[in-house]
Tab-separated table of C-alpha atoms in Angstrom:
chain	number	residue	atom	x	y	z
A	120	MET	CA	-3.645	-20.477	108.632
A	121	GLN	CA	-4.582	-17.154	110.857
A	122	VAL	CA	-7.980	-17.969	112.478
A	123	GLU	CA	-9.560	-14.855	114.416
A	124	VAL	CA	-13.001	-15.514	115.641
A	125	LEU	CA	-15.854	-12.668	116.461
A	126	PRO	CA	-18.248	-12.827	119.344
A	127	ASN	CA	-21.491	-11.610	117.874
A	128	ALA	CA	-23.305	-9.457	114.945
A	129	GLY	CA	-22.129	-5.908	115.333
A	130	SER	CA	-18.499	-6.666	116.365
A	131	PRO	CA	-16.480	-4.127	114.859
A	132	LEU	CA	-15.367	-5.349	111.116
A	133	LEU	CA	-12.202	-4.522	109.623
A	134	PRO	CA	-11.564	-3.674	106.069
A	135	TYR	CA	-9.615	-6.808	105.686
A	136	LEU	CA	-12.567	-9.185	105.506
A	137	GLU	CA	-12.361	-8.769	101.836
A	138	ASP	CA	-9.420	-11.328	101.704
A	139	LYS	CA	-11.161	-13.988	104.262
A	140	LEU	CA	-12.773	-16.943	104.057
A	141	VAL	CA	-15.869	-16.120	106.483
A	142	ILE	CA	-17.599	-18.697	108.791
A	143	VAL	CA	-20.833	-17.584	110.080
A	144	ILE	CA	-22.409	-19.246	113.398
A	145	ASP	CA	-25.500	-19.323	114.978
A	146	VAL	CA	-26.357	-22.267	117.019
A	147	LEU	CA	-29.461	-21.634	118.627
A	148	ARG	CA	-30.867	-21.402	115.625
A	149	ALA	CA	-30.079	-19.660	112.112
A	150	THR	CA	-27.446	-21.668	110.631
A	151	SER	CA	-28.686	-25.285	112.085
A	152	THR	CA	-32.061	-24.245	110.249
A	153	MET	CA	-30.696	-23.159	107.282
A	154	VAL	CA	-28.184	-26.442	107.362
A	155	THR	CA	-31.105	-28.596	108.142
A	156	ALA	CA	-33.120	-27.135	104.982
A	157	LEU	CA	-30.975	-27.716	102.353
A	158	ALA	CA	-30.448	-31.102	103.872
A	159	ASN	CA	-33.961	-31.495	103.155
A	160	GLY	CA	-33.931	-30.271	99.675
A	161	CYS	CA	-34.819	-26.067	100.185
A	162	GLN	CA	-33.397	-24.741	96.991
A	163	SER	CA	-31.695	-21.307	98.515
A	164	ILE	CA	-32.558	-19.295	101.708
A	165	ILE	CA	-32.337	-15.722	101.438
A	166	PRO	CA	-31.336	-13.452	104.295
A	167	VAL	CA	-33.160	-10.599	105.258
A	168	LEU	CA	-32.688	-7.935	107.723
A	169	SER	CA	-36.397	-7.536	109.017
A	170	PRO	CA	-40.709	-8.925	108.483
A	171	GLU	CA	-40.590	-6.471	106.728
A	172	ASP	CA	-37.853	-6.910	103.947
A	173	ALA	CA	-39.290	-10.443	104.022
A	174	MET	CA	-42.842	-9.925	102.416
A	175	GLU	CA	-41.450	-7.140	100.205
A	176	ARG	CA	-39.090	-9.521	98.996
A	177	ARG	CA	-41.385	-12.282	98.279
A	178	LEU	CA	-43.324	-10.165	95.946
A	179	THR	CA	-40.485	-10.503	93.478
A	180	LEU	CA	-40.316	-14.231	93.961
A	181	PRO	CA	-43.461	-16.374	93.816
A	182	GLY	CA	-43.961	-19.644	95.419
A	183	SER	CA	-41.322	-18.534	98.080
A	184	LEU	CA	-42.142	-19.194	101.578
A	185	LEU	CA	-41.171	-16.873	104.769
A	186	GLY	CA	-39.523	-18.217	107.600
A	187	GLY	CA	-37.780	-16.822	110.962
A	188	GLU	CA	-38.455	-15.203	114.367
A	189	ARG	CA	-38.247	-12.508	117.000
A	190	ASN	CA	-38.315	-12.929	120.287
A	191	ALA	CA	-37.233	-16.748	119.254
A	192	LEU	CA	-41.216	-16.793	118.314
A	193	PRO	CA	-42.716	-17.198	114.608
A	194	ILE	CA	-43.587	-14.412	113.093
A	195	GLU	CA	-47.262	-13.838	112.455
A	196	GLY	CA	-48.460	-14.404	108.422
A	197	PHE	CA	-45.040	-16.351	108.205
A	198	ASP	CA	-45.302	-19.991	106.931
A	199	LEU	CA	-42.516	-20.589	108.872
A	200	GLY	CA	-40.770	-20.314	112.635
A	201	ASN	CA	-37.252	-20.318	113.048
A	202	SER	CA	-37.357	-24.111	114.271
A	203	PRO	CA	-35.050	-26.921	112.163
A	204	PHE	CA	-38.402	-28.994	113.137
A	205	ASP	CA	-40.234	-26.697	110.891
A	206	TYR	CA	-38.147	-27.194	107.777
A	207	VAL	CA	-38.919	-30.242	107.033
A	208	PRO	CA	-38.665	-31.933	103.032
A	209	GLU	CA	-43.142	-31.815	102.518
A	210	LYS	CA	-42.758	-28.160	103.306
A	211	VAL	CA	-39.210	-26.816	101.668
A	212	GLY	CA	-38.243	-29.530	99.104
A	213	GLY	CA	-37.711	-27.753	96.241
A	214	LYS	CA	-38.595	-24.105	97.461
A	215	ARG	CA	-36.798	-20.829	98.241
A	216	VAL	CA	-37.595	-19.643	101.790
A	217	ILE	CA	-36.654	-16.092	102.865
A	218	ILE	CA	-35.719	-15.734	106.458
A	219	THR	CA	-35.278	-13.325	108.957
A	220	THR	CA	-33.841	-14.260	112.241
A	221	THR	CA	-32.572	-11.254	115.189
A	222	ASN	CA	-28.743	-12.307	115.102
A	223	GLY	CA	-27.871	-14.783	112.269
A	224	THR	CA	-29.295	-13.115	109.165
A	225	ARG	CA	-27.467	-10.057	110.395
A	226	ALA	CA	-24.254	-11.444	111.422
A	227	ILE	CA	-24.325	-12.952	107.543
A	228	ARG	CA	-25.183	-9.049	106.351
A	229	ASP	CA	-22.264	-8.081	108.450
A	230	ALA	CA	-19.797	-10.212	106.793
A	231	SER	CA	-20.953	-9.530	103.053
A	232	ALA	CA	-17.684	-8.048	102.386
A	233	ALA	CA	-15.522	-11.338	102.608
A	234	PRO	CA	-15.333	-12.765	99.011
A	235	LYS	CA	-16.663	-16.236	100.634
A	236	ILE	CA	-19.466	-16.731	103.298
A	237	TRP	CA	-20.252	-20.460	105.195
A	238	MET	CA	-22.403	-21.335	107.441
A	239	ALA	CA	-21.864	-23.238	110.281
A	240	SER	CA	-22.895	-25.158	112.766
A	241	PHE	CA	-22.475	-28.744	115.038
A	242	LEU	CA	-24.688	-30.759	112.835
A	243	ASN	CA	-22.192	-29.855	109.729
A	244	MET	CA	-19.101	-29.447	111.406
A	245	HIS	CA	-17.146	-32.279	110.049
A	246	SER	CA	-18.126	-31.307	106.585
A	247	ILE	CA	-16.651	-27.963	106.983
A	248	VAL	CA	-13.280	-28.424	108.876
A	249	ARG	CA	-12.973	-31.103	105.890
A	250	ALA	CA	-13.964	-27.926	103.334
A	251	VAL	CA	-11.760	-25.382	105.210
A	252	LEU	CA	-8.224	-27.562	105.256
A	253	ARG	CA	-9.263	-28.400	101.121
A	254	GLN	CA	-9.972	-24.744	100.454
A	255	PHE	CA	-6.405	-23.627	102.076
A	256	GLU	CA	-4.312	-26.598	100.310
A	257	ASN	CA	-6.000	-24.908	97.204
A	258	SER	CA	-5.976	-21.433	97.347
A	259	ASP	CA	-3.197	-18.866	98.111
A	260	LYS	CA	-5.888	-15.859	97.067
A	261	LEU	CA	-7.284	-16.111	100.797
A	262	GLN	CA	-5.438	-14.784	103.829
A	263	GLY	CA	-7.175	-16.625	106.394
A	264	VAL	CA	-10.395	-17.408	108.342
A	265	VAL	CA	-12.800	-15.097	110.089
A	266	VAL	CA	-15.115	-17.391	112.667
A	267	PHE	CA	-18.487	-15.203	112.590
A	268	CYS	CA	-20.013	-15.868	115.878
A	269	ALA	CA	-23.826	-14.002	115.629
A	270	GLY	CA	-23.983	-14.460	119.347
A	271	THR	CA	-27.133	-13.198	121.048
A	272	GLU	CA	-28.437	-9.400	121.064
A	273	GLU	CA	-25.093	-8.427	120.472
A	274	ARG	CA	-23.444	-10.492	123.167
A	275	PHE	CA	-21.045	-13.221	123.709
A	276	ASP	CA	-22.652	-16.585	123.183
A	277	LEU	CA	-21.447	-19.860	124.641
A	278	PRO	CA	-23.131	-22.273	122.432
A	279	ASP	CA	-21.588	-19.852	119.301
A	280	THR	CA	-18.434	-19.801	120.689
A	281	LEU	CA	-18.108	-23.649	121.576
A	282	CYS	CA	-19.255	-24.435	118.309
A	283	ALA	CA	-16.438	-21.907	117.046
A	284	GLY	CA	-13.947	-24.083	119.379
A	285	MET	CA	-15.071	-27.008	117.475
A	286	LEU	CA	-14.252	-25.672	114.282
A	287	ILE	CA	-10.580	-24.781	115.387
A	288	ASP	CA	-9.989	-28.300	117.288
A	289	GLY	CA	-10.434	-29.703	114.013
A	290	LEU	CA	-8.448	-27.112	112.039
A	291	GLY	CA	-5.814	-28.390	114.086
A	292	ALA	CA	-2.247	-26.714	115.427
A	293	LYS	CA	-1.908	-25.055	112.495
A	294	ALA	CA	-4.192	-22.367	113.315
A	295	THR	CA	-2.656	-19.221	114.147
A	296	LEU	CA	-5.513	-18.088	116.861
A	297	ASN	CA	-6.626	-14.494	118.453
A	298	ASP	CA	-7.260	-14.394	122.203
A	299	LEU	CA	-11.387	-15.386	121.801
A	300	GLY	CA	-10.112	-18.234	119.139
A	301	GLU	CA	-8.006	-19.581	121.642
A	302	ALA	CA	-10.497	-19.288	124.258
A	303	ALA	CA	-13.132	-21.245	122.092
A	304	ARG	CA	-10.576	-23.457	122.095
A	305	ILE	CA	-9.907	-24.403	125.440
A	306	LEU	CA	-13.963	-24.126	126.413
A	307	TYR	CA	-14.540	-26.494	123.429
A	308	ARG	CA	-11.713	-28.989	124.693
A	309	SER	CA	-13.423	-28.849	128.762
A	310	SER	CA	-16.691	-29.060	127.080
A	311	GLU	CA	-16.385	-31.285	124.539
A	312	SER	CA	-18.236	-34.507	126.226
A	313	ASN	CA	-21.198	-33.009	127.922
A	314	LEU	CA	-21.937	-30.282	125.074
A	315	VAL	CA	-25.883	-30.811	125.435
A	316	ASP	CA	-25.643	-29.734	129.429
A	317	LYS	CA	-23.478	-26.612	128.423
A	318	ILE	CA	-25.927	-25.392	125.692
A	319	SER	CA	-28.800	-26.316	127.651
A	320	ASP	CA	-27.491	-24.338	130.532
A	321	SER	CA	-26.589	-21.532	128.798
A	322	VAL	CA	-29.145	-18.110	128.449
A	323	HIS	CA	-30.433	-18.495	125.395
A	324	GLY	CA	-30.410	-22.478	125.782
A	325	LYS	CA	-32.862	-21.854	128.560
A	326	ARG	CA	-34.504	-19.227	127.245
A	327	LEU	CA	-35.259	-21.481	124.261
A	328	ILE	CA	-35.988	-24.825	126.698
A	329	SER	CA	-38.723	-22.392	128.871
A	330	LEU	CA	-40.492	-21.421	125.162
A	331	GLY	CA	-41.110	-25.100	124.791
A	332	PHE	CA	-38.219	-25.203	121.805
A	333	GLU	CA	-35.747	-27.881	124.097
A	334	ARG	CA	-35.697	-30.380	121.054
A	335	ASP	CA	-34.407	-27.768	118.946
A	336	VAL	CA	-31.759	-27.073	122.014
A	337	VAL	CA	-30.600	-30.684	122.282
A	338	TYR	CA	-30.589	-31.507	118.067
A	339	CYS	CA	-28.654	-28.093	117.407
A	340	SER	CA	-25.830	-29.448	120.112
A	341	THR	CA	-25.180	-32.851	118.013
A	342	PRO	CA	-22.463	-33.059	115.677
A	343	ASN	CA	-21.655	-34.201	112.456
A	344	ILE	CA	-25.047	-35.349	111.283
A	345	LEU	CA	-25.309	-33.232	107.819
A	346	PRO	CA	-22.736	-33.480	105.146
A	347	VAL	CA	-23.949	-29.574	103.900
A	348	ILE	CA	-22.114	-26.568	103.528
A	349	PRO	CA	-23.990	-24.028	103.239
A	350	VAL	CA	-22.705	-21.000	101.068
A	351	PHE	CA	-24.091	-17.151	100.534
A	352	GLU	CA	-23.280	-16.667	97.004
A	353	GLU	CA	-25.075	-13.259	95.543
A	354	GLY	CA	-27.471	-13.023	98.261
A	355	GLU	CA	-29.050	-16.610	98.406
A	356	VAL	CA	-27.941	-19.514	100.656
A	357	VAL	CA	-27.289	-22.650	98.962
A	358	TRP	CA	-25.525	-26.163	99.249
A	359	LEU	CA	-21.692	-25.256	98.054
A	360	THR	CA	-21.047	-27.061	95.095
A	361	GLU	CA	-17.703	-28.578	95.055
A	362	ASP	CA	-14.616	-27.661	92.307
B	21	MET	CA	-26.572	-12.632	143.810
B	22	GLN	CA	-26.064	-12.328	139.730
B	23	VAL	CA	-22.611	-11.613	138.071
B	24	GLU	CA	-22.252	-10.488	134.363
B	25	VAL	CA	-18.835	-10.221	132.562
B	26	LEU	CA	-18.404	-7.912	129.995
B	27	PRO	CA	-15.877	-8.260	127.332
B	28	ASN	CA	-14.503	-4.893	126.541
B	29	ALA	CA	-14.633	-0.771	126.865
B	30	GLY	CA	-17.181	-0.028	124.333
B	31	SER	CA	-19.511	-2.913	125.396
B	32	PRO	CA	-23.288	-1.611	125.052
B	33	LEU	CA	-24.221	-1.177	128.638
B	34	LEU	CA	-27.711	-1.575	129.807
B	35	PRO	CA	-29.109	1.465	132.320
B	36	TYR	CA	-28.948	-0.583	135.295
B	37	LEU	CA	-25.386	-0.301	135.934
B	38	GLU	CA	-27.014	2.060	138.046
B	39	ASP	CA	-27.816	-0.445	141.275
B	40	LYS	CA	-24.508	-2.697	140.277
B	41	LEU	CA	-21.396	-2.810	142.144
B	42	VAL	CA	-19.068	-2.887	138.717
B	43	ILE	CA	-15.633	-4.141	138.884
B	44	VAL	CA	-13.214	-2.906	136.452
B	45	ILE	CA	-10.222	-5.521	135.231
B	46	ASP	CA	-7.324	-4.340	132.685
B	47	VAL	CA	-4.984	-7.096	133.670
B	48	LEU	CA	-2.448	-5.728	131.341
B	49	ARG	CA	-1.853	-3.039	132.781
B	50	ALA	CA	-3.988	-0.175	133.966
B	51	THR	CA	-5.727	-1.871	136.870
B	52	SER	CA	-2.521	-4.135	137.818
B	53	THR	CA	-0.789	-0.627	138.313
B	54	MET	CA	-3.417	1.232	140.107
B	55	VAL	CA	-3.225	-1.147	142.627
B	56	THR	CA	0.377	-1.118	142.715
B	57	ALA	CA	0.239	2.613	142.594
B	58	LEU	CA	-1.487	2.670	145.821
B	59	ALA	CA	0.195	-0.091	147.768
B	60	ASN	CA	2.797	2.405	146.975
B	61	GLY	CA	1.572	5.043	148.857
B	62	CYS	CA	0.602	6.659	145.481
B	63	GLN	CA	-2.168	9.374	147.197
B	64	SER	CA	-4.814	8.975	144.263
B	65	ILE	CA	-5.140	8.104	140.541
B	66	ILE	CA	-7.497	9.984	138.325
B	67	PRO	CA	-7.913	8.641	134.887
B	68	VAL	CA	-8.606	10.655	132.018
B	69	LEU	CA	-9.132	10.225	128.777
B	70	SER	CA	-6.995	11.507	126.339
B	71	PRO	CA	-3.070	13.164	126.819
B	72	GLU	CA	-3.945	16.165	126.180
B	73	ASP	CA	-7.093	15.965	128.945
B	74	ALA	CA	-4.407	15.014	131.276
B	75	MET	CA	-2.086	17.771	130.633
B	76	GLU	CA	-5.081	20.279	131.214
B	77	ARG	CA	-5.821	18.747	134.330
B	78	ARG	CA	-2.285	18.673	135.874
B	79	LEU	CA	-2.854	22.577	135.812
B	80	THR	CA	-5.351	22.394	138.544
B	81	LEU	CA	-3.576	20.034	140.599
B	82	PRO	CA	0.036	21.663	141.475
B	83	GLY	CA	2.656	18.687	142.519
B	84	SER	CA	0.425	15.761	140.444
B	85	LEU	CA	2.544	13.656	138.063
B	86	LEU	CA	1.039	12.245	134.517
B	87	GLY	CA	1.089	8.778	133.277
B	88	GLY	CA	-0.068	6.284	131.087
B	89	GLU	CA	0.409	4.891	127.604
B	90	ARG	CA	-0.312	5.121	123.889
B	91	ASN	CA	0.779	1.387	122.225
B	92	ALA	CA	1.564	0.166	124.934
B	93	LEU	CA	4.436	2.883	125.120
B	94	PRO	CA	4.850	5.991	127.427
B	95	ILE	CA	3.891	9.757	126.146
B	96	GLU	CA	6.288	12.121	125.362
B	97	GLY	CA	6.793	14.540	128.609
B	98	PHE	CA	4.952	12.019	130.808
B	99	ASP	CA	6.440	11.414	133.928
B	100	LEU	CA	5.765	7.818	134.651
B	101	GLY	CA	4.922	5.236	131.793
B	102	ASN	CA	2.085	2.541	131.874
B	103	SER	CA	4.329	-0.370	133.804
B	104	PRO	CA	3.785	-1.503	137.110
B	105	PHE	CA	7.657	-0.721	137.504
B	106	ASP	CA	7.384	2.803	137.049
B	107	TYR	CA	5.007	3.435	140.389
B	108	VAL	CA	7.678	2.509	142.812
B	109	PRO	CA	7.420	4.760	146.634
B	110	GLU	CA	10.071	6.880	145.713
B	111	LYS	CA	8.280	8.224	142.767
B	112	VAL	CA	4.495	8.293	143.454
B	113	GLY	CA	4.247	8.431	147.646
B	114	GLY	CA	1.865	10.635	148.824
B	115	LYS	CA	1.305	12.217	145.131
B	116	ARG	CA	-1.371	12.663	142.919
B	117	VAL	CA	-1.200	10.455	139.210
B	118	ILE	CA	-3.078	11.751	136.321
B	119	ILE	CA	-3.277	8.449	134.487
B	120	THR	CA	-4.343	7.963	130.512
B	121	THR	CA	-4.309	4.431	129.015
B	122	THR	CA	-5.592	2.918	126.020
B	123	ASN	CA	-8.385	0.746	127.503
B	124	GLY	CA	-8.530	0.981	131.512
B	125	THR	CA	-9.454	4.429	131.728
B	126	ARG	CA	-12.083	4.335	129.132
B	127	ALA	CA	-13.501	0.932	131.071
B	128	ILE	CA	-13.772	3.091	133.895
B	129	ARG	CA	-15.533	6.178	132.423
B	130	ASP	CA	-18.055	3.740	130.981
B	131	ALA	CA	-18.751	2.828	134.132
B	132	SER	CA	-19.479	5.890	135.528
B	133	ALA	CA	-23.218	5.861	136.245
B	134	ALA	CA	-22.223	2.692	138.609
B	135	PRO	CA	-22.520	3.635	142.661
B	136	LYS	CA	-19.768	1.181	143.276
B	137	ILE	CA	-16.418	1.055	141.213
B	138	TRP	CA	-13.591	-1.147	142.154
B	139	MET	CA	-10.453	-2.253	140.253
B	140	ALA	CA	-9.400	-5.799	140.111
B	141	SER	CA	-6.251	-7.710	139.304
B	142	PHE	CA	-4.808	-11.260	139.614
B	143	LEU	CA	-2.430	-9.028	142.187
B	144	ASN	CA	-5.323	-8.038	144.569
B	145	MET	CA	-8.241	-10.839	143.403
B	146	HIS	CA	-7.844	-12.330	147.192
B	147	SER	CA	-9.028	-8.771	148.473
B	148	ILE	CA	-11.740	-8.196	145.951
B	149	VAL	CA	-13.205	-11.634	146.182
B	150	ARG	CA	-13.451	-11.200	150.621
B	151	ALA	CA	-14.601	-7.265	149.412
B	152	VAL	CA	-17.372	-8.120	147.270
B	153	LEU	CA	-19.097	-11.001	149.241
B	154	ARG	CA	-18.955	-8.713	152.617
B	155	GLN	CA	-20.674	-5.845	150.594
B	156	PHE	CA	-23.381	-8.349	149.991
B	157	GLU	CA	-23.890	-9.574	153.381
B	158	ASN	CA	-24.309	-6.468	154.254
B	159	SER	CA	-26.564	-4.220	151.794
B	160	ASP	CA	-29.690	-4.674	150.116
B	161	LYS	CA	-29.648	-1.768	147.883
B	162	LEU	CA	-27.117	-3.092	145.190
B	163	GLN	CA	-29.045	-5.685	142.618
B	164	GLY	CA	-25.715	-7.602	141.067
B	165	VAL	CA	-21.989	-7.485	140.244
B	166	VAL	CA	-21.137	-6.177	136.821
B	167	VAL	CA	-17.065	-7.597	135.969
B	168	PHE	CA	-16.105	-4.951	132.961
B	169	CYS	CA	-13.131	-6.762	131.638
B	170	ALA	CA	-10.958	-3.548	129.685
B	171	GLY	CA	-10.169	-6.005	126.935
B	172	THR	CA	-7.576	-4.463	124.144
B	173	GLU	CA	-9.285	-2.050	121.085
B	174	GLU	CA	-12.767	-2.937	121.650
B	175	ARG	CA	-11.962	-6.904	121.724
B	176	PHE	CA	-12.013	-9.999	123.890
B	177	ASP	CA	-8.862	-10.295	125.878
B	178	LEU	CA	-7.973	-13.375	127.622
B	179	PRO	CA	-5.647	-11.916	130.630
B	180	ASP	CA	-8.512	-9.912	131.438
B	181	THR	CA	-11.125	-12.976	130.944
B	182	LEU	CA	-9.289	-15.819	133.133
B	183	CYS	CA	-8.700	-12.797	136.136
B	184	ALA	CA	-12.543	-12.239	135.730
B	185	GLY	CA	-12.808	-16.111	135.756
B	186	MET	CA	-10.301	-16.116	138.850
B	187	LEU	CA	-12.974	-13.256	140.497
B	188	ILE	CA	-16.226	-15.792	139.799
B	189	ASP	CA	-14.357	-18.890	141.044
B	190	GLY	CA	-13.911	-17.043	143.996
B	191	LEU	CA	-17.326	-15.885	144.544
B	192	GLY	CA	-18.289	-19.554	144.256
B	193	ALA	CA	-21.275	-21.292	143.589
B	194	LYS	CA	-24.077	-18.588	144.683
B	195	ALA	CA	-23.030	-16.524	141.581
B	196	THR	CA	-26.148	-16.767	138.690
B	197	LEU	CA	-24.045	-15.755	135.583
B	198	ASN	CA	-24.150	-14.988	132.358
B	199	ASP	CA	-23.009	-16.429	129.602
B	200	LEU	CA	-19.067	-14.656	129.344
B	201	GLY	CA	-18.722	-15.320	133.117
B	202	GLU	CA	-19.630	-19.084	132.806
B	203	ALA	CA	-16.872	-19.068	129.970
B	204	ALA	CA	-14.693	-17.456	132.068
B	205	ARG	CA	-14.926	-19.533	135.225
B	206	ILE	CA	-14.267	-22.686	132.716
B	207	LEU	CA	-11.281	-20.159	131.318
B	208	TYR	CA	-10.010	-19.397	134.372
B	209	ARG	CA	-10.494	-23.495	136.164
B	210	SER	CA	-8.671	-24.733	133.490
B	211	SER	CA	-5.805	-22.331	133.353
B	212	GLU	CA	-5.667	-21.670	136.748
B	213	SER	CA	-2.128	-23.771	136.970
B	214	ASN	CA	-0.196	-21.955	134.151
B	215	LEU	CA	-1.586	-18.424	134.358
B	216	VAL	CA	1.944	-16.881	133.639
B	217	ASP	CA	2.105	-19.145	130.173
B	218	LYS	CA	-1.476	-18.582	129.025
B	219	ILE	CA	-1.533	-14.317	129.633
B	220	SER	CA	2.145	-14.274	127.970
B	221	ASP	CA	0.918	-16.326	125.033
B	222	SER	CA	-2.064	-14.208	124.474
B	223	VAL	CA	-2.163	-11.560	121.774
B	224	HIS	CA	-1.752	-8.386	124.231
B	225	GLY	CA	1.193	-10.274	126.044
B	226	LYS	CA	2.731	-11.516	123.654
B	227	ARG	CA	2.863	-8.005	122.061
B	228	LEU	CA	4.355	-6.479	125.609
B	229	ILE	CA	7.318	-9.172	125.628
B	230	SER	CA	8.335	-7.958	122.076
B	231	LEU	CA	8.573	-4.529	123.626
B	232	GLY	CA	10.450	-5.449	126.106
B	233	PHE	CA	8.064	-5.663	129.399
B	234	GLU	CA	8.287	-9.082	130.093
B	235	ARG	CA	8.747	-8.625	133.832
B	236	ASP	CA	5.368	-6.562	133.367
B	237	VAL	CA	3.297	-9.547	132.282
B	238	VAL	CA	4.774	-12.208	134.455
B	239	TYR	CA	4.343	-9.715	137.389
B	240	CYS	CA	0.776	-8.764	136.738
B	241	SER	CA	-0.162	-12.446	135.871
B	242	THR	CA	0.894	-12.925	139.816
B	243	PRO	CA	-2.320	-13.855	142.270
B	244	ASN	CA	-3.323	-12.356	145.863
B	245	ILE	CA	0.125	-10.746	146.692
B	246	LEU	CA	-1.611	-7.305	147.364
B	247	PRO	CA	-4.392	-6.389	150.170
B	248	VAL	CA	-5.568	-3.027	148.121
B	249	ILE	CA	-8.886	-2.597	147.010
B	250	PRO	CA	-8.790	0.682	144.381
B	251	VAL	CA	-12.494	2.298	144.821
B	252	PHE	CA	-13.396	5.033	141.832
B	253	GLU	CA	-15.021	7.934	144.045
B	254	GLU	CA	-15.586	11.569	142.609
B	255	GLY	CA	-13.236	11.531	139.846
B	256	GLU	CA	-10.427	10.195	141.582
B	257	VAL	CA	-9.324	6.024	142.630
B	258	VAL	CA	-7.950	5.739	146.124
B	259	TRP	CA	-7.777	2.946	148.614
B	260	LEU	CA	-11.161	1.921	149.713
B	261	THR	CA	-11.118	2.659	153.809
B	262	GLU	CA	-13.428	-0.253	155.107
B	263	ASP	CA	-16.416	0.869	157.010
């Protein structure tokens, strides 16, 4: 199985996404928040690129909520920020959420040529690894996996890369890797026992902590607690129904 | 000291290069070859972006040589390829070489807004580390270091990142790092005892070995054998004369 890791949204994308399973990772915090929202009964998440797009989209979806961030902070007039702790069952249960974030929603849109797009985070990694392995046992149509780290403002992001490394570690020796995939595996293995510290010390982690979101950073660094596989289909992120 | 690592030529560059010392790294093979050429008595190296630029430039520099590669192979009609073993004293002693390579010469040109641009490789790392430390003892004008990995065709390259990690490791605990800098340090420390294997197993390393350049890969993975600091000044790479 060919596994290629891309460092950030805005990475040059080759046309071969057309036969790849793409796994989008934005640990701090978009994909962690989407996983949490679905686990808490959210009906679907609609990623859009800008706050203006979000408000326009809501006009066609009565009863939906608006969520997201700019510069890590909630957007004025929106119902929810980008903290997973905003997405509690009482707020998002049974609802659609239209969401816009700086890096994560952009990566999902960048990947839209792919036939399958899933969202990973530390929270749901065990389920993602099992689903990827099952996918490649059953299908000869997919030609590999592209792990698409959202990054931070078009830069390499250590939390996303560590999460990609955990995925690669879980896939085992069968995976053929690009250089960033090999780097991610080494980084994860050397940081496995102190993930929270490494993520807290990253540029994005420190910024969130300085804004009062330390609880988010610790939560988003916790592996394997939610059995959700969010899949992007027809413009919405929903809980994957296994065949 | 602020140390920021950039992953590849074509990375988004902030205007702040204007007060930075930029260190360009292209382990396989441009900066390794430049270091070797200068150590072997080459007068200067003139990096240009295309083979056409190189041929045009030679018209104004009688007696100069043409060097470089496309797709890792020598360019038709050129005097030298991109292998450090082409740059022997009998060929390059006392000569100027006009050179064009896919990633390395592009990174040097990308960095041209910086007041100081040096070239690093494993071969000259000890001298580079000492010179950087001395530079920041003596100068309050420079606001930090940007380690500019050339990468491979606008992608992350493990050999360049390991070399950046060796530089950061040498600078010690004083350096404040971006996420890729921290990753480079972890990667170097975990690979320090088997650099040749890691570099040989990288995508670029495997490609060079398949083309018959295994000797180049092993040589370029050898730390601290040449006491050269190549500096890019007024369009030419020359041996830095220490103040």
